[in-house]
């Protein structure tokens, strides 16, 4: 019987893999959950674009839906980049991605909903309990966890040089 070995990936691959996975899982959840409430995917993406365009996003058609998709992806990539960078400095994050990833997902949910959206749109009514629970759950399992798992794979590669460490010299043979 052969044992599969985990292979290292670069930190950039971890950011891209974790961010893309998180973006796809999160938006798929939104399409399904809010689709069951009668909201179209285009409207969901336009609501993301409304962070940049305001109410005009809802009148801009497919262009603002595309902008919303790109913004959603960019936000997920930033979330992944932050975690991967932190995991390079705090190796404990890589030893327990099944714990730290979901906790990071909760943090992402809180920052997005109670810092970013609050700053952009002001106070909003509390969401229905099922929306709150679903939002937290998808951020734990669909955002934080995949980002942490990709970061843990990147931790198998050598650490990045710091400003205080001298560059490696090629050996003379």
Coordinates of C-alpha atoms in Angstrom, one line a residue:
X1 CA 0.0 0.0 0.0
X2 CA 1.3 3.4 -0.9
X3 CA 0.9 6.5 1.3
X4 CA 0.0 9.7 -0.4
X5 CA 2.4 12.5 0.4
X6 CA 1.2 16.0 0.6
X7 CA 3.1 18.2 -1.8
X8 CA 3.9 21.8 -1.1
X9 CA 2.4 24.6 -3.1
X10 CA 3.6 28.2 -3.3
X11 CA 2.0 30.9 -1.1
X12 CA 0.7 32.5 -4.3
X13 CA -1.0 29.2 -5.3
X14 CA -2.5 29.0 -1.8
X15 CA -3.9 32.5 -2.1
X16 CA -5.3 31.8 -5.6
X17 CA -6.6 28.3 -4.7
X18 CA -8.1 29.3 -1.4
X19 CA -9.5 32.6 -2.7
X20 CA -11.1 31.0 -5.8
X21 CA -12.5 28.1 -3.8
X22 CA -13.9 30.4 -1.2
X23 CA -15.4 32.8 -3.8
X24 CA -17.1 29.9 -5.7
X25 CA -18.5 28.2 -2.6
X26 CA -19.7 31.4 -1.1
X27 CA -21.5 32.7 -4.2
X28 CA -23.0 29.3 -4.9
X29 CA -24.4 29.4 -1.4
X30 CA -25.8 32.9 -2.0
X31 CA -27.3 31.9 -5.3
X32 CA -29.1 28.9 -3.8
X33 CA -30.1 30.4 -0.4
X34 CA -31.4 33.7 -1.8
X35 CA -32.6 32.0 -5.0
X36 CA -35.0 30.1 -2.8
X37 CA -36.3 33.5 -1.6
X38 CA -36.8 34.6 -5.2
X39 CA -33.6 36.6 -5.7
X40 CA -31.9 36.1 -9.1
X41 CA -28.1 35.6 -9.3
X42 CA -27.8 38.8 -11.3
X43 CA -29.5 40.7 -8.5
X44 CA -27.2 39.1 -5.9
X45 CA -24.1 40.2 -8.0
X46 CA -25.6 43.7 -8.4
X47 CA -26.0 44.0 -4.7
X48 CA -22.3 43.3 -4.3
X49 CA -21.5 45.9 -7.0
X50 CA -23.8 48.4 -5.1
X51 CA -20.9 48.6 -2.6
X52 CA -19.0 50.6 -5.2
X53 CA -21.8 52.0 -7.4
X54 CA -24.6 52.6 -4.9
X55 CA -28.2 52.1 -6.1
X56 CA -27.1 52.7 -9.7
X57 CA -25.8 49.1 -9.7
X58 CA -29.4 47.8 -9.8
X59 CA -30.0 49.8 -13.1
X60 CA -26.8 48.9 -14.8
X61 CA -27.7 45.4 -15.9
X62 CA -25.2 42.8 -16.8
X63 CA -22.3 45.2 -16.4
X64 CA -22.9 45.7 -12.7
X65 CA -23.5 42.0 -12.2
X66 CA -20.0 41.3 -13.8
X67 CA -18.5 44.0 -11.6
X68 CA -20.2 42.4 -8.6
X69 CA -18.6 39.0 -9.5
X70 CA -15.2 40.6 -9.9
X71 CA -15.5 42.4 -6.6
X72 CA -16.7 39.2 -4.8
X73 CA -13.6 37.4 -6.2
X74 CA -11.3 40.2 -5.2
X75 CA -12.6 40.2 -1.7
X76 CA -12.1 36.4 -1.4
X77 CA -8.6 36.7 -2.7
X78 CA -7.8 39.4 -0.1
X79 CA -9.2 37.2 2.6
X80 CA -7.0 34.4 1.4
X81 CA -4.0 36.6 1.2
X82 CA -4.4 37.9 4.7
X83 CA -4.7 34.3 6.1
X84 CA -1.8 33.0 4.1
X85 CA 0.4 35.9 5.2
X86 CA -0.6 35.3 8.8
X87 CA 0.0 31.6 8.6
X88 CA 3.5 32.2 7.3
X89 CA 4.2 34.2 10.5
X90 CA 2.1 32.1 12.9
X91 CA 2.8 28.5 12.0
X92 CA 0.3 27.3 14.6
X93 CA -2.4 28.2 12.1
X94 CA -1.1 25.6 9.7
X95 CA -1.0 22.8 12.3
X96 CA -4.8 23.0 13.0
X97 CA -6.5 24.4 9.8
X98 CA -9.7 22.5 10.7
X99 CA -9.9 24.7 13.8
X100 CA -8.4 28.0 12.7
X101 CA -10.0 28.1 9.3
X102 CA -13.6 28.1 10.5
X103 CA -12.7 30.6 13.2
X104 CA -11.2 32.8 10.5
X105 CA -14.4 32.4 8.5
X106 CA -16.4 33.7 11.5
X107 CA -14.0 36.7 11.6
X108 CA -14.4 37.3 7.9
X109 CA -18.2 37.2 8.3
X110 CA -18.1 39.7 11.2
X111 CA -15.7 42.1 9.4
X112 CA -17.8 42.0 6.2
X113 CA -21.2 42.4 7.9
X114 CA -20.4 44.6 10.9
X115 CA -17.5 46.7 9.7
X116 CA -17.4 46.9 5.9
X117 CA -21.2 46.9 5.2
X118 CA -21.9 49.0 8.2
X119 CA -19.4 51.6 7.1
X120 CA -20.7 51.6 3.6
X121 CA -24.4 51.4 4.1
X122 CA -25.0 52.4 7.7
X123 CA -27.0 50.4 10.2
X124 CA -29.3 47.7 8.8
X125 CA -32.0 45.6 10.5
X126 CA -30.9 42.3 12.0
X127 CA -31.1 39.5 9.4
X128 CA -33.6 36.7 9.9
X129 CA -32.1 33.9 12.1
X130 CA -31.8 31.4 9.1
X131 CA -29.9 34.1 7.1
X132 CA -27.5 34.8 10.0
X133 CA -26.9 31.1 10.7
X134 CA -26.4 30.3 7.0
X135 CA -24.1 33.2 6.5
X136 CA -21.9 32.3 9.4
X137 CA -21.9 28.6 8.4
X138 CA -20.9 29.2 4.8
X139 CA -18.1 31.5 6.0
X140 CA -16.8 28.9 8.4
X141 CA -17.0 25.9 6.0
X142 CA -16.9 27.5 2.6
X143 CA -14.6 30.5 3.1
X144 CA -12.3 30.1 6.2
X145 CA -11.8 26.3 5.9
X146 CA -10.6 26.1 2.3
X147 CA -8.4 29.1 2.7
X148 CA -6.8 27.5 5.8
X149 CA -6.3 24.2 4.1
X150 CA -4.6 25.8 1.1
X151 CA -2.4 27.9 3.5
X152 CA -1.4 24.7 5.3
X153 CA -0.3 23.2 2.0
X154 CA 1.8 26.2 1.3
X155 CA 3.4 25.9 4.8
X156 CA 5.1 22.8 3.5
X157 CA 7.3 25.1 1.3
X158 CA 10.3 27.0 2.7
X159 CA 9.4 30.2 4.6
X160 CA 9.7 33.5 2.9
X161 CA 12.9 35.5 3.6
X162 CA 12.4 38.4 6.0
X163 CA 13.9 41.8 5.6
X164 CA 16.4 40.9 8.4
X165 CA 17.6 37.7 6.9
X166 CA 20.3 37.9 4.3
X167 CA 19.7 36.4 0.8
X168 CA 20.9 32.9 0.2
X169 CA 24.2 32.7 -1.8
X170 CA 24.5 30.1 -4.5
X171 CA 27.0 27.4 -3.5
X172 CA 30.2 27.1 -5.5
X173 CA 30.8 23.7 -6.8

